[in-house]
CSV table of C-alpha atoms in Angstrom, one decimal:
chain,number,residue,atom,x,y,z
P,1,MET,CA,-27.3,-91.1,1.9
P,2,GLN,CA,-29.7,-89.3,-0.7
P,3,MET,CA,-32.2,-86.5,0.6
P,4,THR,CA,-35.8,-86.6,0.2
P,5,ASP,CA,-38.4,-84.8,-1.0
P,6,THR,CA,-39.5,-83.3,2.7
P,7,ASP,CA,-35.9,-83.1,3.9
P,8,VAL,CA,-35.1,-81.0,0.4
P,9,LEU,CA,-38.6,-78.8,1.3
P,10,THR,CA,-37.3,-79.0,5.4
P,11,ASP,CA,-33.2,-78.2,5.4
P,12,PRO,CA,-32.8,-74.6,6.7
P,13,ALA,CA,-29.2,-74.8,5.0
P,14,LEU,CA,-31.4,-74.4,1.1
P,15,SER,CA,-34.0,-71.5,2.7
P,16,TRP,CA,-32.2,-69.8,-0.7
P,17,ARG,CA,-34.3,-71.7,-2.9
P,18,GLU,CA,-37.1,-70.0,-0.9
P,19,ASN,CA,-36.1,-66.4,-2.8
P,20,ALA,CA,-35.4,-68.0,-5.1
P,21,LEU,CA,-35.3,-66.2,-9.1
P,22,CYS,CA,-35.3,-69.4,-10.7
P,23,ALA,CA,-38.7,-70.8,-8.6
P,24,GLN,CA,-40.7,-68.0,-10.7
P,25,ALA,CA,-39.6,-69.1,-13.6
P,26,GLY,CA,-40.4,-72.9,-16.0
P,27,PRO,CA,-37.3,-75.1,-15.2
P,28,GLU,CA,-36.5,-75.5,-18.9
P,29,PHE,CA,-35.5,-72.2,-18.4
P,30,PHE,CA,-32.5,-72.6,-16.8
P,31,PHE,CA,-32.7,-77.0,-18.1
P,32,PRO,CA,-32.6,-75.1,-21.9
P,33,ALA,CA,-32.2,-78.1,-24.4
P,34,PRO,CA,-28.3,-79.3,-25.5
P,35,GLY,CA,-26.8,-76.6,-27.6
P,36,SER,CA,-29.9,-73.8,-26.6
P,37,SER,CA,-28.7,-70.8,-25.0
P,38,THR,CA,-28.6,-70.6,-21.3
P,39,ARG,CA,-27.5,-66.1,-21.3
P,40,GLU,CA,-30.7,-65.9,-20.3
P,41,ALA,CA,-30.9,-67.9,-17.6
P,42,LYS,CA,-27.6,-66.6,-15.8
P,43,GLN,CA,-28.7,-63.2,-16.6
P,44,LEU,CA,-31.6,-63.6,-14.4
P,45,CYS,CA,-29.2,-65.6,-11.3
P,46,GLY,CA,-26.9,-62.5,-11.9
P,47,ALA,CA,-29.6,-60.8,-10.6
P,48,CYS,CA,-30.6,-63.5,-7.2
P,49,GLU,CA,-29.6,-62.9,-4.2
P,50,GLY,CA,-29.6,-66.8,-3.8
P,51,ARG,CA,-26.8,-67.1,-6.5
P,52,LEU,CA,-23.9,-68.7,-4.2
P,53,ALA,CA,-25.8,-70.6,-2.1
P,54,CYS,CA,-27.7,-72.0,-5.3
P,55,LEU,CA,-24.0,-72.8,-7.2
P,56,GLU,CA,-22.4,-74.1,-3.7
P,57,TYR,CA,-25.8,-76.7,-3.7
P,58,ALA,CA,-25.0,-78.1,-6.8
P,59,LEU,CA,-21.3,-77.9,-6.5
P,60,ALA,CA,-21.9,-80.0,-3.3
P,61,HIS,CA,-24.7,-82.5,-4.6
P,62,ASP,CA,-22.8,-82.5,-7.8
P,63,GLU,CA,-25.2,-81.4,-10.1
P,64,ARG,CA,-24.5,-82.6,-13.6
P,65,PHE,CA,-27.2,-80.6,-15.7
P,66,GLY,CA,-28.5,-77.0,-15.5
P,67,VAL,CA,-27.9,-73.8,-14.8
P,68,TRP,CA,-26.7,-73.3,-10.7
P,69,GLY,CA,-25.6,-70.0,-9.4
P,70,GLY,CA,-25.1,-68.8,-13.0
P,71,LEU,CA,-22.8,-71.3,-14.0
P,72,SER,CA,-23.1,-74.1,-17.0
P,73,GLU,CA,-21.9,-77.7,-16.1
P,74,LYS,CA,-19.0,-76.9,-18.3
P,75,GLU,CA,-18.5,-74.1,-15.9
P,76,ARG,CA,-19.2,-75.8,-12.8
P,77,VAL,CA,-16.9,-78.4,-14.5
P,78,ARG,CA,-14.3,-76.2,-15.3
P,79,LEU,CA,-14.5,-74.9,-12.0
P,80,LYS,CA,-14.4,-77.7,-9.6
P,81,ARG,CA,-10.9,-78.6,-11.7
P,82,GLN,CA,-9.3,-75.5,-10.6
P,83,GLN,CA,-10.7,-75.6,-6.8
P,84,ARG,CA,-8.3,-80.0,-6.8
P,85,ARG,CA,-5.0,-76.9,-8.0
């Protein structure tokens, strides 16, 4: 079942988004152009108290683009592969 925008805003499991540091930066910061650095986004994630919840959300919802929970797309794919072993 696909979540609607209203579901995302009211789902208690997504409460981490309310205080997430990424809400204070533009989306281009976390969704850089291909080949661009993700270093700054990862640093901001590292200081965010919602980082683990964000990463869990990205893994559970198969987010394929951007930096989520401090990991890039490739890093999340690698983590999922490791978890399957």
